Coordinates of N, CA and C in Angstrom, one line a residue:
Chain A
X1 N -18.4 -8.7 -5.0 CA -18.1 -7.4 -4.4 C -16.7 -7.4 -3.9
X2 N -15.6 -6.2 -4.1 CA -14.6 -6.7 -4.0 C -14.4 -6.0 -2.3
X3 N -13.6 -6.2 -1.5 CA -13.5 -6.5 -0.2 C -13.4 -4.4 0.2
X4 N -12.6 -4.2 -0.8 CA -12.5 -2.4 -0.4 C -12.4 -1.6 -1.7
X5 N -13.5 -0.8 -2.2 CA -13.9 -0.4 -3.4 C -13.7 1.9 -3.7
X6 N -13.3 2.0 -4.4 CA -13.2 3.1 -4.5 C -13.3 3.8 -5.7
X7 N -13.6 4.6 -5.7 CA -14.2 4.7 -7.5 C -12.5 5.6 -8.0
X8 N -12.4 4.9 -9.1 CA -10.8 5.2 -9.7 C -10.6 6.8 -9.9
X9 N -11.7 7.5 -10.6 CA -11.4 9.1 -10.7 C -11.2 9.0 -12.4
X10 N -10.7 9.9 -12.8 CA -10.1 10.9 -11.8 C -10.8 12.2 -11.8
X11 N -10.6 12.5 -9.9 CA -11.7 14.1 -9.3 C -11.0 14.6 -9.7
X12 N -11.7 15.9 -10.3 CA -10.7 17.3 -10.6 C -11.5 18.3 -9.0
X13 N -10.8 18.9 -8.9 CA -11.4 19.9 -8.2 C -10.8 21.0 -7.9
X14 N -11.4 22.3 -8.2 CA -10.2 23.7 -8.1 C -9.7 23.8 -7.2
X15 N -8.5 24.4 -7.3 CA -8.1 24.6 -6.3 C -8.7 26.0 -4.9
X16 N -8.5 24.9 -3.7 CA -9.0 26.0 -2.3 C -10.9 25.3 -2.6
X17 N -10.9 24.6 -3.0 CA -12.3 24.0 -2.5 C -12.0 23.0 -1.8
X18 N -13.3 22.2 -1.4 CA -13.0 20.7 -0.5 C -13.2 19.6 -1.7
X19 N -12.0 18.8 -1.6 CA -12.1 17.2 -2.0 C -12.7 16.5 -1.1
X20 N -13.4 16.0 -1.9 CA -13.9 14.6 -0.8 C -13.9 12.9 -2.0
X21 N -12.8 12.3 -0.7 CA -12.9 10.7 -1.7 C -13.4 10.0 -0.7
X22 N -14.2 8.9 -1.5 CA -15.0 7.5 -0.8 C -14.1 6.2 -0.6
X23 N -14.6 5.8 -0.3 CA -14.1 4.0 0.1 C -15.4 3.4 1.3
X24 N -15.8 2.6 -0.2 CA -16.9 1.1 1.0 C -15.8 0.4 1.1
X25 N -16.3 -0.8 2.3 CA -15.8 -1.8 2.7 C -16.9 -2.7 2.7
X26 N -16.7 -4.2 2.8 CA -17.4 -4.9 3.1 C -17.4 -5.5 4.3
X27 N -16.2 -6.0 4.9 CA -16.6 -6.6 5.9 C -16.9 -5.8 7.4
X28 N -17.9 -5.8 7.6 CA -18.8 -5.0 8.5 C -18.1 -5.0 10.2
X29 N -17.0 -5.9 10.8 CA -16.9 -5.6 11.8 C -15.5 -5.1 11.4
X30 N -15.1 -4.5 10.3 CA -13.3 -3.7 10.4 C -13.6 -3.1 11.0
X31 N -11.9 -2.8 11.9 CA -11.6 -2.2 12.9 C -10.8 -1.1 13.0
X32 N -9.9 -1.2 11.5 CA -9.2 0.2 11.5 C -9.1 0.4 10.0
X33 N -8.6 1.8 9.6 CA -9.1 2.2 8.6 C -7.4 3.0 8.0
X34 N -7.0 3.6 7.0 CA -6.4 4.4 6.6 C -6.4 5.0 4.7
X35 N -6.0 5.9 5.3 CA -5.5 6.5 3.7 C -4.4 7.2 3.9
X36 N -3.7 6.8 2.3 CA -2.7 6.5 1.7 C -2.7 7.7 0.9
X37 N -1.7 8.5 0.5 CA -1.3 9.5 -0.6 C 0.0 8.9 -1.3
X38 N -0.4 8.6 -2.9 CA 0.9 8.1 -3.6 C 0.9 9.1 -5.0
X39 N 2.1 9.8 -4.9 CA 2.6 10.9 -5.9 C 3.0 10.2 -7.2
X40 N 2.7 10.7 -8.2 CA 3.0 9.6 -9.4 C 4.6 9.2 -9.3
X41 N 5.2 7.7 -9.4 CA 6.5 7.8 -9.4 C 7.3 7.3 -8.0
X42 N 6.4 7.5 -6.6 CA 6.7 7.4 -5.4 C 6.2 6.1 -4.6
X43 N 6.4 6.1 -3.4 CA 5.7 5.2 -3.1 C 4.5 5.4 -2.1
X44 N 3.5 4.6 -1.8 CA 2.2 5.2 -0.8 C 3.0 5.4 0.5
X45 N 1.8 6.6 1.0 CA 2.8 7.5 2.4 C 1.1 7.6 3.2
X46 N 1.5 7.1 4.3 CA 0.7 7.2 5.4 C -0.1 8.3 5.6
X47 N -1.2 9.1 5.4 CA -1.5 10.2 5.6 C -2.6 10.4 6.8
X48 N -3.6 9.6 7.0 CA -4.4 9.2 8.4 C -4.7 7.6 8.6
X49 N -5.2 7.8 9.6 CA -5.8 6.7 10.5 C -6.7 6.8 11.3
X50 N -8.1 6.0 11.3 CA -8.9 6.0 11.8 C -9.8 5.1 12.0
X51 N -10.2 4.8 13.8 CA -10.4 3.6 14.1 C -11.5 3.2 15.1
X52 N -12.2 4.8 15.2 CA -13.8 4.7 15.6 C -14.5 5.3 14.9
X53 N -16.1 5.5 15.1 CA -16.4 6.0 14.4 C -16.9 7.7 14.2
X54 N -17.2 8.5 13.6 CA -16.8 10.1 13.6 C -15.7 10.6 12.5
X55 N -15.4 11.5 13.3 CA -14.3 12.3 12.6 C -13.0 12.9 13.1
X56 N -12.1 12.6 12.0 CA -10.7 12.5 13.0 C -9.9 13.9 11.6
X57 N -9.3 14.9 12.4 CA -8.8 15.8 12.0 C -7.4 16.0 12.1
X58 N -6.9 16.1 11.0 CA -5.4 16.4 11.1 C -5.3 17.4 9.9
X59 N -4.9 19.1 10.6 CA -4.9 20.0 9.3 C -5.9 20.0 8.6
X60 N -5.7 20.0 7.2 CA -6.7 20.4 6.5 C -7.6 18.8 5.7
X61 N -7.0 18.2 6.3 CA -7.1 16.4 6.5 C -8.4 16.0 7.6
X62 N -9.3 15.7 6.8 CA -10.4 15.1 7.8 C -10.8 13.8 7.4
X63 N -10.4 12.6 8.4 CA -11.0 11.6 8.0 C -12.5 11.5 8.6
X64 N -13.7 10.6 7.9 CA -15.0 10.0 8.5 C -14.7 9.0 8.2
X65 N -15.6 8.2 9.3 CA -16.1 6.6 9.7 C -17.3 6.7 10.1
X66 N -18.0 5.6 9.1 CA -19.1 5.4 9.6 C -19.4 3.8 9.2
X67 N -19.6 3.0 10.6 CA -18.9 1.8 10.1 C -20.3 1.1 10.3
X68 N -21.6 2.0 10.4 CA -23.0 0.9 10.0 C -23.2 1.1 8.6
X69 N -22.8 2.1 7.8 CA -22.7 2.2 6.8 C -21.7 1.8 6.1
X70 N -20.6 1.2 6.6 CA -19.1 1.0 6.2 C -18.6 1.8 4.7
X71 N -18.8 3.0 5.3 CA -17.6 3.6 4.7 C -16.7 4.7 5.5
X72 N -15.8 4.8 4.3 CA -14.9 5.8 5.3 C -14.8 7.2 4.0
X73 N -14.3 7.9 4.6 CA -14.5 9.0 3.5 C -13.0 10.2 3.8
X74 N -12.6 10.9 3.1 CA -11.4 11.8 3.4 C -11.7 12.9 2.5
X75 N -11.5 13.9 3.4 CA -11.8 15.5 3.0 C -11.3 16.0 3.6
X76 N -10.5 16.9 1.9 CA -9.3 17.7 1.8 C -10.0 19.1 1.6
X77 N -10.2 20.2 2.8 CA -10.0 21.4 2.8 C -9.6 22.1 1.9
X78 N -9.5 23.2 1.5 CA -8.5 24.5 0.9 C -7.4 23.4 -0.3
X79 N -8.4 22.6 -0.7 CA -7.5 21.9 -2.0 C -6.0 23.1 -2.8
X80 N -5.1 22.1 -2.7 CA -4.0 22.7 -3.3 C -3.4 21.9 -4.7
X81 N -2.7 22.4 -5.6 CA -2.1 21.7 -7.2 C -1.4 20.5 -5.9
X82 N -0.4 21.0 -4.9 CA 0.3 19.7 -4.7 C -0.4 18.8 -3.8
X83 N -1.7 18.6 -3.6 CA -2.7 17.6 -3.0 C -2.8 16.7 -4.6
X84 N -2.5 16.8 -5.5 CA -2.8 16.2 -6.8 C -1.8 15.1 -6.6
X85 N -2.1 13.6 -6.7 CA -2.5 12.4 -6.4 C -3.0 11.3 -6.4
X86 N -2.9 10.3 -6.3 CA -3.9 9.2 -6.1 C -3.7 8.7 -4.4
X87 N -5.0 8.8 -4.1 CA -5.4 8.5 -2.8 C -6.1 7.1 -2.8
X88 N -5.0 5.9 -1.7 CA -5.4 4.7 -1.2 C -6.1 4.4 0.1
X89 N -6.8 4.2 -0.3 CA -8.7 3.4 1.0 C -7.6 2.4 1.5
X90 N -7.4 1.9 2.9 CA -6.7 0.6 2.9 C -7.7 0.0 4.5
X91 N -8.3 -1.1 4.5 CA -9.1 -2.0 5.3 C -8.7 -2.8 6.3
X92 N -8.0 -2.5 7.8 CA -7.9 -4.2 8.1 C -9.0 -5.0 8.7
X93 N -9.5 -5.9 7.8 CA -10.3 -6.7 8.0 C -10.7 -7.7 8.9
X94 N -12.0 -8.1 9.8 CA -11.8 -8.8 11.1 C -11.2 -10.1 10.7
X95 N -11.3 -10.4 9.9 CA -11.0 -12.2 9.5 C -9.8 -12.3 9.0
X96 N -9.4 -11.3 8.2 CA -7.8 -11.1 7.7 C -6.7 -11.5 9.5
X97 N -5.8 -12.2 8.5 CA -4.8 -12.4 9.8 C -3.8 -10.7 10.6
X98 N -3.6 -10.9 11.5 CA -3.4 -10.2 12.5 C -2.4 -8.7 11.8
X99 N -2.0 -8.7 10.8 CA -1.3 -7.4 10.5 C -1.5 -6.8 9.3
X100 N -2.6 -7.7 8.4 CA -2.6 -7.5 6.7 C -4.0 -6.5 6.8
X101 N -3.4 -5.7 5.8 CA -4.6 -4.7 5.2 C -4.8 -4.9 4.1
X102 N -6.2 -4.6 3.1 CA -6.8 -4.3 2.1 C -6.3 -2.8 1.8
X103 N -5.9 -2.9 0.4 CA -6.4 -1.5 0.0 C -7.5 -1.5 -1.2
X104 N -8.0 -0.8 -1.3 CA -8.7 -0.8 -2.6 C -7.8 -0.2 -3.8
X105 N -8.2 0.2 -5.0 CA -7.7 0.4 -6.2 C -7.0 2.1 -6.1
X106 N -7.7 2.8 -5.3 CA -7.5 3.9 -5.4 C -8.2 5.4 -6.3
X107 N -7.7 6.5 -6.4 CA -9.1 7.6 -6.3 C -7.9 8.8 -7.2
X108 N -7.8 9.1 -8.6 CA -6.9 10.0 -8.7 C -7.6 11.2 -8.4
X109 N -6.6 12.5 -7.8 CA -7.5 13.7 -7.8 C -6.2 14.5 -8.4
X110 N -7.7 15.4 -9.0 CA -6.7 16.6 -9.7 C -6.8 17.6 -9.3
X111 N -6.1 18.5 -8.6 CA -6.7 20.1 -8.1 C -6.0 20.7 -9.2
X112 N -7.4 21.8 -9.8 CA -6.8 22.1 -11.3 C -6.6 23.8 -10.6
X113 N -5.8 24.6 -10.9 CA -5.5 26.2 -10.6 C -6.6 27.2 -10.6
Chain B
X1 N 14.7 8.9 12.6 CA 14.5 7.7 12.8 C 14.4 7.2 10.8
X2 N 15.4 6.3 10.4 CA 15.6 5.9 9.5 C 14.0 4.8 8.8
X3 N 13.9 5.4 7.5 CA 12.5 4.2 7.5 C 12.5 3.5 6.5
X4 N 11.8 2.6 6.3 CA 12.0 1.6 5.3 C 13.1 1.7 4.2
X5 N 13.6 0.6 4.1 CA 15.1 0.7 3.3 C 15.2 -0.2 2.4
X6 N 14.9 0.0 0.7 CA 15.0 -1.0 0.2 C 15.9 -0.8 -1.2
X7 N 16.8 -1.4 -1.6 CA 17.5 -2.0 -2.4 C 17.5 -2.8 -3.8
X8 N 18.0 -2.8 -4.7 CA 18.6 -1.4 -5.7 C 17.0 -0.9 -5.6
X9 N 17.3 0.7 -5.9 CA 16.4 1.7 -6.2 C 15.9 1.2 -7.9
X10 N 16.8 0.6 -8.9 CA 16.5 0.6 -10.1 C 17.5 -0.7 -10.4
X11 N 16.3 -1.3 -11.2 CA 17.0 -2.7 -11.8 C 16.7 -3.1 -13.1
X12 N 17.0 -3.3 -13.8 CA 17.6 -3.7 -15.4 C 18.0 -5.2 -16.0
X13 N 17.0 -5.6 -16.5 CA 17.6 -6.7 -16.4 C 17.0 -7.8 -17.5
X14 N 18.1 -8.8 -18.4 CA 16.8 -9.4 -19.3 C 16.5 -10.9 -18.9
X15 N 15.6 -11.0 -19.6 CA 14.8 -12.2 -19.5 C 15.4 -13.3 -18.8
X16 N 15.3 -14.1 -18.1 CA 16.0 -15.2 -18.2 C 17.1 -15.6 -16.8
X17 N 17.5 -14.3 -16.2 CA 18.3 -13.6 -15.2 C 17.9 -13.8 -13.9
X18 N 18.7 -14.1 -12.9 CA 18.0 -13.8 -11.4 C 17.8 -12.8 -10.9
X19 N 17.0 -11.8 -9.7 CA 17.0 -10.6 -9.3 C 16.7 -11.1 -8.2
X20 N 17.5 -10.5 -7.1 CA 17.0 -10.1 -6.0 C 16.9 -8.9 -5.1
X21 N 15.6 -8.3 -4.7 CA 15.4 -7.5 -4.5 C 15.4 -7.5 -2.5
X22 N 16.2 -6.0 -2.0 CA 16.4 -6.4 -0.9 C 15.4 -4.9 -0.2
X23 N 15.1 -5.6 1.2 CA 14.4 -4.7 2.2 C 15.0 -5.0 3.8
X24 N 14.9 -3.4 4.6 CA 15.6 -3.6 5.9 C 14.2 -3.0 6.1
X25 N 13.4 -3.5 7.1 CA 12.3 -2.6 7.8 C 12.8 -2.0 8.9
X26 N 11.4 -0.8 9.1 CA 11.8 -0.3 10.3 C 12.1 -1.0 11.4
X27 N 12.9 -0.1 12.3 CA 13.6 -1.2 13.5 C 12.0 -1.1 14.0
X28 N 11.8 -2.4 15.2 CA 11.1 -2.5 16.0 C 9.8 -3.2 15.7
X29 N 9.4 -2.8 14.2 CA 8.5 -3.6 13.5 C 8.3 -5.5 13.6
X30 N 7.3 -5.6 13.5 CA 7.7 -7.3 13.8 C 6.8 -7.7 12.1
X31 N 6.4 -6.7 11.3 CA 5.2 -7.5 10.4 C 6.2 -7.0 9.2
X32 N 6.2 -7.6 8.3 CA 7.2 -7.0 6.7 C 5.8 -8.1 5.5
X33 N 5.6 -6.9 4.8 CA 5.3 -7.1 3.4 C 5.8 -6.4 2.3
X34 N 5.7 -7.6 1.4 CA 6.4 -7.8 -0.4 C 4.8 -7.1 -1.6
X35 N 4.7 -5.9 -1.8 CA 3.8 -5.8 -2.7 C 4.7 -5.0 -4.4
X36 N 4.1 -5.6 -4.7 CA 3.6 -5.3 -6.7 C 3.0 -4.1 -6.8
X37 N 3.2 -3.5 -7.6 CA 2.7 -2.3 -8.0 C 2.9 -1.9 -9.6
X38 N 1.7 -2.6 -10.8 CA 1.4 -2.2 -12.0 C 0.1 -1.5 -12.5
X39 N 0.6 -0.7 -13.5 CA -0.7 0.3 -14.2 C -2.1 -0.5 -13.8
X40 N -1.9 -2.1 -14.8 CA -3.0 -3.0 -15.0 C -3.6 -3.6 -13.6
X41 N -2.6 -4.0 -13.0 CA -3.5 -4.6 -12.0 C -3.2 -4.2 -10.1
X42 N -2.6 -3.0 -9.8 CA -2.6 -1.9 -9.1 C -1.8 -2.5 -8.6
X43 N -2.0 -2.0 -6.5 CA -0.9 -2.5 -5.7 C -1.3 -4.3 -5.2
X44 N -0.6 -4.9 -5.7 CA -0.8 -6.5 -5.0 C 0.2 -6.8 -3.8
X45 N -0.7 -7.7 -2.7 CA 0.5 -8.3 -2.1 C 0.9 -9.5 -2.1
X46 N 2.1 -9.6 -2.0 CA 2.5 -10.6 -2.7 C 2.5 -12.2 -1.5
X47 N 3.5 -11.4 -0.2 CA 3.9 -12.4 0.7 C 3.6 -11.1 1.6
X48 N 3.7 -11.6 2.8 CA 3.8 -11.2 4.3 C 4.5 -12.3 5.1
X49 N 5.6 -11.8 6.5 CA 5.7 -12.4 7.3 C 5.5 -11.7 9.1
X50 N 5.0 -12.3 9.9 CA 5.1 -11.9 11.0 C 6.6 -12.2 11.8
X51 N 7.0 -11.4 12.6 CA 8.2 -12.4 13.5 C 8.7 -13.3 12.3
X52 N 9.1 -13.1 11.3 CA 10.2 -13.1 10.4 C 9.5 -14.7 9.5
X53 N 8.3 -15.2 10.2 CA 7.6 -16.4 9.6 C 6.9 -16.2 8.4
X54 N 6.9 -16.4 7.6 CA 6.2 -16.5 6.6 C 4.6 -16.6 6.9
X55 N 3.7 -15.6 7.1 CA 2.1 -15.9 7.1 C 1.2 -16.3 5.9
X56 N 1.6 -15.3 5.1 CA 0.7 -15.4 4.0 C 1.4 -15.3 2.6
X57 N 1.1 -16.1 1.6 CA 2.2 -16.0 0.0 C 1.0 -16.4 -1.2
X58 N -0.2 -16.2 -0.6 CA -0.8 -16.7 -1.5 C -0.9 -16.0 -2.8
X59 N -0.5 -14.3 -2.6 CA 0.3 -13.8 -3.9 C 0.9 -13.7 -4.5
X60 N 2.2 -14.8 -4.2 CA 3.1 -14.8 -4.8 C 2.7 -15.6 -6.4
X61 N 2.9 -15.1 -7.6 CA 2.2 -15.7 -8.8 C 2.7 -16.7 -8.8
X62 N 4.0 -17.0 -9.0 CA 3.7 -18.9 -9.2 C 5.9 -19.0 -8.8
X63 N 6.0 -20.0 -9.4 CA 7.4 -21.0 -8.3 C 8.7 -19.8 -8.6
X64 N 8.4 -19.1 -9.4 CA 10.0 -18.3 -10.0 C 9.4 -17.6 -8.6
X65 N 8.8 -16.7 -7.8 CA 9.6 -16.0 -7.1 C 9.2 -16.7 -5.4
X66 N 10.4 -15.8 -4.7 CA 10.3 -16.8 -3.3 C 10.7 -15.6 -2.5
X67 N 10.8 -15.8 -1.4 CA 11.2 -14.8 -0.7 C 11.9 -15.3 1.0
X68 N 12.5 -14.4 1.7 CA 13.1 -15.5 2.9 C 12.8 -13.7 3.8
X69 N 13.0 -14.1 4.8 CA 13.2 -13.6 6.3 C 14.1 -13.5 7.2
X70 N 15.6 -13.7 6.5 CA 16.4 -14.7 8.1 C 16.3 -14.1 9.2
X71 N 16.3 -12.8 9.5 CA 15.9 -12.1 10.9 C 15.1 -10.7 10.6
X72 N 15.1 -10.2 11.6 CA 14.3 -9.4 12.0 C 14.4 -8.0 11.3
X73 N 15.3 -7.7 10.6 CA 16.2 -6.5 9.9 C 16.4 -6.6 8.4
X74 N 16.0 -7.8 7.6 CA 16.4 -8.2 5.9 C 15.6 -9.2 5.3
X75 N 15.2 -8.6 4.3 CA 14.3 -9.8 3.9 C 14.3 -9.8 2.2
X76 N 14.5 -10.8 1.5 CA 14.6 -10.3 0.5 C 13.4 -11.1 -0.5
X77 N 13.4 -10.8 -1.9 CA 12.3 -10.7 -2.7 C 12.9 -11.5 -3.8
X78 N 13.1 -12.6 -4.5 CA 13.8 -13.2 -5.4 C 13.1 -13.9 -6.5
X79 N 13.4 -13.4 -7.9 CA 12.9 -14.0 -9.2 C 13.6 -14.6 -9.7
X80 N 13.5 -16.0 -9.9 CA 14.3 -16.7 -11.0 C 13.8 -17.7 -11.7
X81 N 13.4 -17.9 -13.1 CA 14.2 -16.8 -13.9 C 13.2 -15.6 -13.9
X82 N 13.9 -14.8 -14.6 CA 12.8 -13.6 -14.5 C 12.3 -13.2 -15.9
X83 N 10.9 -13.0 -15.7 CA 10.3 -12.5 -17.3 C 9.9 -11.3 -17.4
X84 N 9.7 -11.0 -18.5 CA 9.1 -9.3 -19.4 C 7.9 -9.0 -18.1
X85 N 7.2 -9.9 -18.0 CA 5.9 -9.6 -17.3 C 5.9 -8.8 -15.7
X86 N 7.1 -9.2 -15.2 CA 7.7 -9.6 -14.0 C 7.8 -7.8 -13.7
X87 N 7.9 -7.0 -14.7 CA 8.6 -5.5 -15.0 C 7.1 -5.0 -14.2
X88 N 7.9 -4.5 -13.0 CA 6.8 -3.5 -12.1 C 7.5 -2.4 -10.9
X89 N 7.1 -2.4 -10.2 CA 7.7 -1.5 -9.2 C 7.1 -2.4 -7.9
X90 N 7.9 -2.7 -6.9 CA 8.0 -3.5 -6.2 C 8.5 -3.0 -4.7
X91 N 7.5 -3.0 -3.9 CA 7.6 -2.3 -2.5 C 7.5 -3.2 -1.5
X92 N 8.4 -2.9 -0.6 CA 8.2 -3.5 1.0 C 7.9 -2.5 2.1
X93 N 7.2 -3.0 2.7 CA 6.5 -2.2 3.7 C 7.1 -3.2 5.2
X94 N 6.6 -2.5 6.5 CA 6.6 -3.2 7.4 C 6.1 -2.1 8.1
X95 N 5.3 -2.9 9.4 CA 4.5 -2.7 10.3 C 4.7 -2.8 11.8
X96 N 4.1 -2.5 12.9 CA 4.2 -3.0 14.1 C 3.3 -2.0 15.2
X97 N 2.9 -1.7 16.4 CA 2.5 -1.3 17.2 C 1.4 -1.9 17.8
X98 N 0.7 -1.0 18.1 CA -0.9 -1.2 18.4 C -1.5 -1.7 17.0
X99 N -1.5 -0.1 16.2 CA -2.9 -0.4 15.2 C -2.0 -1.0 14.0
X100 N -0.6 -1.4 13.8 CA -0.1 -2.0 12.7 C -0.3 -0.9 11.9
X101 N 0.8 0.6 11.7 CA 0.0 0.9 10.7 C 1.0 0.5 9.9
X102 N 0.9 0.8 8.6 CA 2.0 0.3 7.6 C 2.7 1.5 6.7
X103 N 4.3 1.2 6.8 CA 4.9 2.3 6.1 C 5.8 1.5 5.3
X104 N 6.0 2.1 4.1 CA 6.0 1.5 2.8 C 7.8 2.5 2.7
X105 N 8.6 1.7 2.0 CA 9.8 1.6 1.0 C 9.7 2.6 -0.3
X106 N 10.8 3.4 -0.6 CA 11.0 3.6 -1.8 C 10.2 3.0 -2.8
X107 N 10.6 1.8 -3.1 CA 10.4 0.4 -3.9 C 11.8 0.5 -4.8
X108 N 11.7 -0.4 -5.7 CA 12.2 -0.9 -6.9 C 11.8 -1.3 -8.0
X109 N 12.2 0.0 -8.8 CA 11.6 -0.2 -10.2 C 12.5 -1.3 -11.0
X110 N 11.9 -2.1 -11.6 CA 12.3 -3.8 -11.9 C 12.4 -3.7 -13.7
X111 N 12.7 -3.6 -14.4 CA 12.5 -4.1 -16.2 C 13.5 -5.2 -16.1
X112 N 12.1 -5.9 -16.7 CA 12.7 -6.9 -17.3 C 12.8 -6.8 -19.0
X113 N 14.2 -6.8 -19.5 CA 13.5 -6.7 -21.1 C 14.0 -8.4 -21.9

């Protein structure tokens, strides 16, 4: 089982509906969580963080945590063409030393017009 | 506030050649990582150091590449010699606070031909 898993894609979804991407984890006592937005060509950009469990809101950006189920999940509101993407899960793990994160493989989405 | 800074933007280069690839993290940060970025086998990380030590290199693929820390502000990423395989896009990130989050470099796109 690989440490942080995310199904590759690629989501299409029209535009002005809700995206929603997954990410399991395995190791059961992580403690913080994020997702990554990387534009073909660019490099990954910080887009949340989230590090209890619930729901954490920024704009049209909603991260979940639900860490007896360990996953985390991100949903994108009012989907737009420039939300199109590959979105990175990244894990820091309890046993991982003090600053390293997992990311998983990542999730392409397509908001089609 | 200036953010990850890394050097040449684009490199060219054939077989056989040294490359060094350079990174300034953000001020204040005490964590810097060296990740890989290919179609085939996605974002890897390579090395990390904390406080400018070397923690972890167990990704570094094998003796051609190395990497140093001399302080707190540069750290560089070095292949020698360098091969065809080597051709990726190549990002430094660094970290620091509470939750460590991590913000990632331009990168450097690398050919080796």
């Amino acid at each position: 089982q690989k440490e942080v898993e995310q199904n590759s894609g690629p989501l299409s979804v029209p535009e002005g509906a809700i995206a929603s991407l997954n990410c399991t984890y395995s190791d059961r006592g992580s403690q913080s969580f994020f997702w990554y937005r990387q534009y073909s060509g660019k490099s990954p950009e910080l887009i949340m963080s989230i590090y209890s469990n619930g729901d954490k809101e920024d704009g049209r950006f909603t991260a979940q945590l639900n860490k007896a189920s360990q996953y985390v999940s991100l949903l994108i509101r009012d989907s737009q063409p420039s939300d199109s993407a590959t979105y990175l899960c990244a894990v820091k793990l309890r046993y991982s030393s003090a600053s390293k994160i997992i990311f998983g493989s990542g999730t392409r989405l397509s908001i089609r017009p | 506030d200036a953010g990850v800074i890394q050097s040449p933007r684009h490199e060219v280069t054939e077989m056989g050649q040294e490359v060094t690839l350079r990174c300034k993290p953000i001020s204040g940060h005490n964590s810097l990582f060296w990740y890989r970025q290919t179609m085939m086998r996605g974002l890897e990380l390579l090395i990390y150091f904390n406080n400018n030590v070397p923690i972890d290199d167990s990704g570094m693929p094998e003796d051609r590449f190395s990497a140093k820390m001399p302080n707190a502000s540069f750290s560089t990423l070095k292949i020698q010699p360098s091969e065809p395989r080597d051709s990726a896009v190549y990002f430094c990130a660094s970290s620091g606070g509470t939750y460590n989050e991590q913000f990632f470099g331009p990168g450097t796109r690398l050919t080796v031909l």
